[in-house]
Amino acid sequence: VSSGEHGTPVQISVPPELAAVADAFNRMTRKIVEQETRLVEQARRDGLTSLLNRREFDLRLEERMDSLAAGGAPFALLLGDVDHFKQINDAHGHVTGDEVLRRVAQTLEANAPDAENTFRYGGEEFALILPDSSPEVAQQTAERLRRAIGELSPSDAALPDVTMSFGLAFCDAPLDPDALVRAADAALYKAKAQGRNRVVISA
């Protein structure tokens, strides 16, 4: 216990009158381990959407870049932003805005190639790392996600019209992770400027 290792129950021979004490100690140990596990998981997750958070995104992107530098497969980064989200909040209220974000997160996670590489990047912006992906496959994935988001509103009368714009950047050679994010973000900006509800690929 003094070393901070709480995961191993104490196995000792005790008189019957002390068995209850040993059992209570082991139950306490299990609860401590479970609580620590929950806290670690909560620290990785966004509180509203339960997606992995920005900190986890930064770690995963750096890991993916290190893997690529070591001879790993190319990958793509997809940034998506809910179109006209401020107007949704203004017209329908923040409770509805939060519900839109939750539904968008659920839809992205359900349709992503790898749910554990789907993140809430911040505000109404989401990020997906598409591992082992070619430019063609990454673009097909982005279009599939865009269509899935567009189908949210007709299937749920409680939601306003929801669309997303996406910026896609492909990575087949190691570079600074921030540079890849900037490339995807620039493509996302172009998608917004070109009318929204579309996928733009970084040049």
Coordinates of C-alpha atoms in Angstrom, one line a residue:
V1 CA 0.0 0.0 0.0
S2 CA 2.8 2.4 0.9
S3 CA 4.2 2.0 -2.6
G4 CA 1.0 3.0 -4.2
E5 CA 0.2 -0.4 -5.7
H6 CA -3.4 -1.1 -4.8
G7 CA -4.3 -3.7 -7.4
T8 CA -3.3 -6.9 -5.7
P9 CA -5.5 -8.2 -3.0
V10 CA -3.8 -9.3 0.2
Q11 CA -3.6 -13.1 0.5
I12 CA -2.7 -14.0 4.0
S13 CA -3.6 -16.7 6.5
V14 CA -5.6 -15.2 9.3
P15 CA -7.6 -16.5 12.2
P16 CA -11.3 -16.7 11.6
E17 CA -12.0 -13.7 13.7
L18 CA -9.8 -11.6 11.4
A19 CA -11.1 -13.0 8.1
A20 CA -13.8 -10.3 7.9
V21 CA -11.1 -7.6 8.3
A22 CA -9.0 -9.0 5.5
D23 CA -12.1 -9.3 3.3
A24 CA -13.1 -5.7 4.0
F25 CA -9.5 -4.6 3.1
N26 CA -9.6 -6.4 -0.2
R27 CA -13.0 -4.9 -1.0
M28 CA -11.6 -1.4 -0.3
T29 CA -8.6 -2.2 -2.5
R30 CA -10.9 -3.2 -5.4
K31 CA -12.9 0.0 -5.0
I32 CA -9.7 2.1 -5.1
V33 CA -8.6 0.4 -8.3
E34 CA -12.0 0.9 -9.9
Q35 CA -12.1 4.6 -8.9
E36 CA -8.6 5.2 -10.3
T37 CA -9.6 3.5 -13.6
R38 CA -12.7 5.7 -13.8
L39 CA -10.8 8.8 -13.2
V40 CA -8.2 8.0 -15.8
E41 CA -10.9 7.3 -18.4
Q42 CA -12.8 10.5 -17.5
A43 CA -9.6 12.5 -18.0
R44 CA -9.4 11.1 -21.6
R45 CA -13.0 11.9 -22.5
D46 CA -15.0 15.0 -23.4
G47 CA -17.7 15.6 -20.7
L48 CA -20.5 16.4 -23.1
T49 CA -20.1 13.9 -26.0
S50 CA -18.0 11.2 -24.3
L51 CA -15.6 11.3 -27.3
L52 CA -11.9 11.3 -26.7
N53 CA -10.8 14.9 -25.9
R54 CA -8.3 17.3 -27.4
R55 CA -5.5 16.2 -25.1
E56 CA -5.9 12.6 -26.2
F57 CA -6.1 13.8 -29.8
D58 CA -2.7 15.5 -29.5
L59 CA -1.2 12.3 -28.0
R60 CA -2.7 10.0 -30.7
L61 CA -1.6 12.2 -33.5
E62 CA 2.0 12.4 -32.2
E63 CA 2.0 8.6 -31.8
R64 CA 0.7 8.2 -35.4
M65 CA 3.4 10.5 -36.7
D66 CA 6.1 8.6 -34.8
S67 CA 4.8 5.3 -36.2
L68 CA 5.0 6.8 -39.7
A69 CA 8.6 7.9 -39.1
A70 CA 9.4 4.3 -38.1
G71 CA 8.1 3.0 -41.4
G72 CA 4.4 2.7 -40.5
A73 CA 1.5 3.2 -42.9
P74 CA 0.3 6.6 -44.2
F75 CA -2.8 8.1 -42.6
A76 CA -5.2 11.0 -43.0
L77 CA -6.5 13.7 -40.6
L78 CA -10.1 14.9 -41.0
L79 CA -11.4 18.0 -39.2
G80 CA -15.1 18.7 -39.2
D81 CA -17.1 21.7 -38.1
V82 CA -20.9 21.9 -37.5
D83 CA -22.2 24.5 -40.0
H84 CA -24.0 27.6 -38.6
F85 CA -23.7 26.3 -35.0
K86 CA -24.0 29.8 -33.5
Q87 CA -27.3 30.2 -35.3
I88 CA -28.5 26.9 -34.0
N89 CA -27.7 28.0 -30.4
D90 CA -29.3 31.4 -31.0
A91 CA -32.4 30.1 -32.6
H92 CA -33.0 26.9 -30.6
G93 CA -31.1 27.5 -27.3
H94 CA -28.0 25.9 -25.8
V95 CA -29.8 22.8 -24.6
T96 CA -30.6 22.0 -28.2
G97 CA -27.1 23.0 -29.3
D98 CA -25.7 20.5 -26.8
E99 CA -28.0 17.8 -28.1
V100 CA -26.8 18.5 -31.7
L101 CA -23.2 18.1 -30.6
R102 CA -24.0 14.8 -28.8
R103 CA -25.9 13.4 -31.9
V104 CA -23.1 14.5 -34.2
A105 CA -20.6 12.8 -32.0
Q106 CA -22.6 9.6 -31.9
T107 CA -23.0 9.6 -35.7
L108 CA -19.3 10.2 -36.3
E109 CA -18.3 7.5 -33.9
A110 CA -20.8 5.0 -35.4
N111 CA -19.7 5.7 -38.9
A112 CA -15.9 6.1 -38.4
P113 CA -13.5 3.4 -39.4
D114 CA -12.1 3.4 -35.8
A115 CA -14.2 4.9 -33.0
E116 CA -11.2 5.2 -30.8
N117 CA -9.7 7.7 -33.3
T118 CA -12.7 10.0 -33.1
F119 CA -12.3 13.2 -31.0
R120 CA -14.0 16.3 -29.9
Y121 CA -11.4 18.9 -31.0
G122 CA -13.1 21.8 -29.3
G123 CA -16.5 23.7 -29.5
E124 CA -18.4 22.4 -32.5
E125 CA -15.3 21.0 -34.1
F126 CA -14.4 17.3 -34.3
A127 CA -11.3 15.4 -35.5
L128 CA -10.8 11.9 -36.9
I129 CA -7.5 10.2 -37.5
L130 CA -7.9 7.7 -40.3
P131 CA -5.1 5.1 -40.0
D132 CA -3.7 3.0 -42.8
S133 CA -5.7 5.1 -45.3
S134 CA -5.1 6.1 -48.9
P135 CA -6.3 9.6 -50.2
E136 CA -9.1 7.9 -52.1
V137 CA -10.3 5.9 -49.1
A138 CA -10.0 8.8 -46.8
Q139 CA -12.1 11.0 -49.1
Q140 CA -14.8 8.3 -49.4
T141 CA -14.9 8.1 -45.6
A142 CA -15.2 11.8 -45.2
E143 CA -18.1 11.9 -47.7
R144 CA -19.8 9.0 -45.9
L145 CA -19.6 10.9 -42.6
R146 CA -20.9 14.1 -44.2
R147 CA -23.9 12.3 -45.6
A148 CA -24.6 10.6 -42.3
I149 CA -24.6 14.0 -40.5
G150 CA -27.0 15.4 -43.1
E151 CA -29.4 12.6 -42.4
L152 CA -29.7 13.4 -38.7
S153 CA -32.4 16.1 -38.9
P154 CA -34.9 14.4 -41.1
S155 CA -34.9 11.4 -38.8
D156 CA -35.3 13.5 -35.6
A157 CA -38.0 16.2 -35.6
A158 CA -36.5 17.6 -32.4
L159 CA -33.3 18.6 -34.2
P160 CA -32.8 21.6 -36.5
D161 CA -31.2 21.1 -39.9
V162 CA -27.6 19.9 -39.3
T163 CA -24.7 19.8 -41.8
M164 CA -21.0 19.6 -41.4
S165 CA -18.0 20.9 -43.4
F166 CA -14.8 18.9 -43.5
G167 CA -11.2 19.5 -44.2
L168 CA -9.0 16.5 -45.1
A169 CA -5.2 16.3 -45.0
F170 CA -3.3 13.2 -46.1
C171 CA 0.1 12.3 -44.5
D172 CA 2.5 9.9 -46.1
A173 CA 5.8 11.4 -44.8
P174 CA 6.7 12.5 -41.3
L175 CA 6.1 16.2 -40.4
D176 CA 5.3 18.3 -37.4
P177 CA 1.8 17.3 -36.1
D178 CA 0.8 21.0 -35.9
A179 CA 1.6 21.4 -39.6
L180 CA -0.8 18.6 -40.5
V181 CA -3.5 20.1 -38.3
R182 CA -2.9 23.5 -40.1
A183 CA -3.3 21.8 -43.5
A184 CA -6.6 20.1 -42.5
D185 CA -7.8 23.3 -40.9
A186 CA -7.0 25.3 -44.0
A187 CA -9.0 22.8 -46.1
L188 CA -11.9 23.1 -43.6
Y189 CA -11.8 26.9 -44.0
K190 CA -12.1 26.5 -47.8
A191 CA -15.0 24.1 -47.3
K192 CA -16.8 26.8 -45.3
A193 CA -15.9 29.5 -47.8
Q194 CA -17.2 27.4 -50.7
G195 CA -20.7 27.1 -49.3
R196 CA -20.4 24.6 -46.4
N197 CA -21.7 21.0 -46.2
R198 CA -18.8 19.7 -48.3
V199 CA -15.4 18.0 -48.1
V200 CA -12.3 19.8 -49.2
I201 CA -8.9 18.1 -49.5
S202 CA -5.7 19.9 -48.6
A203 CA -3.5 20.7 -51.6

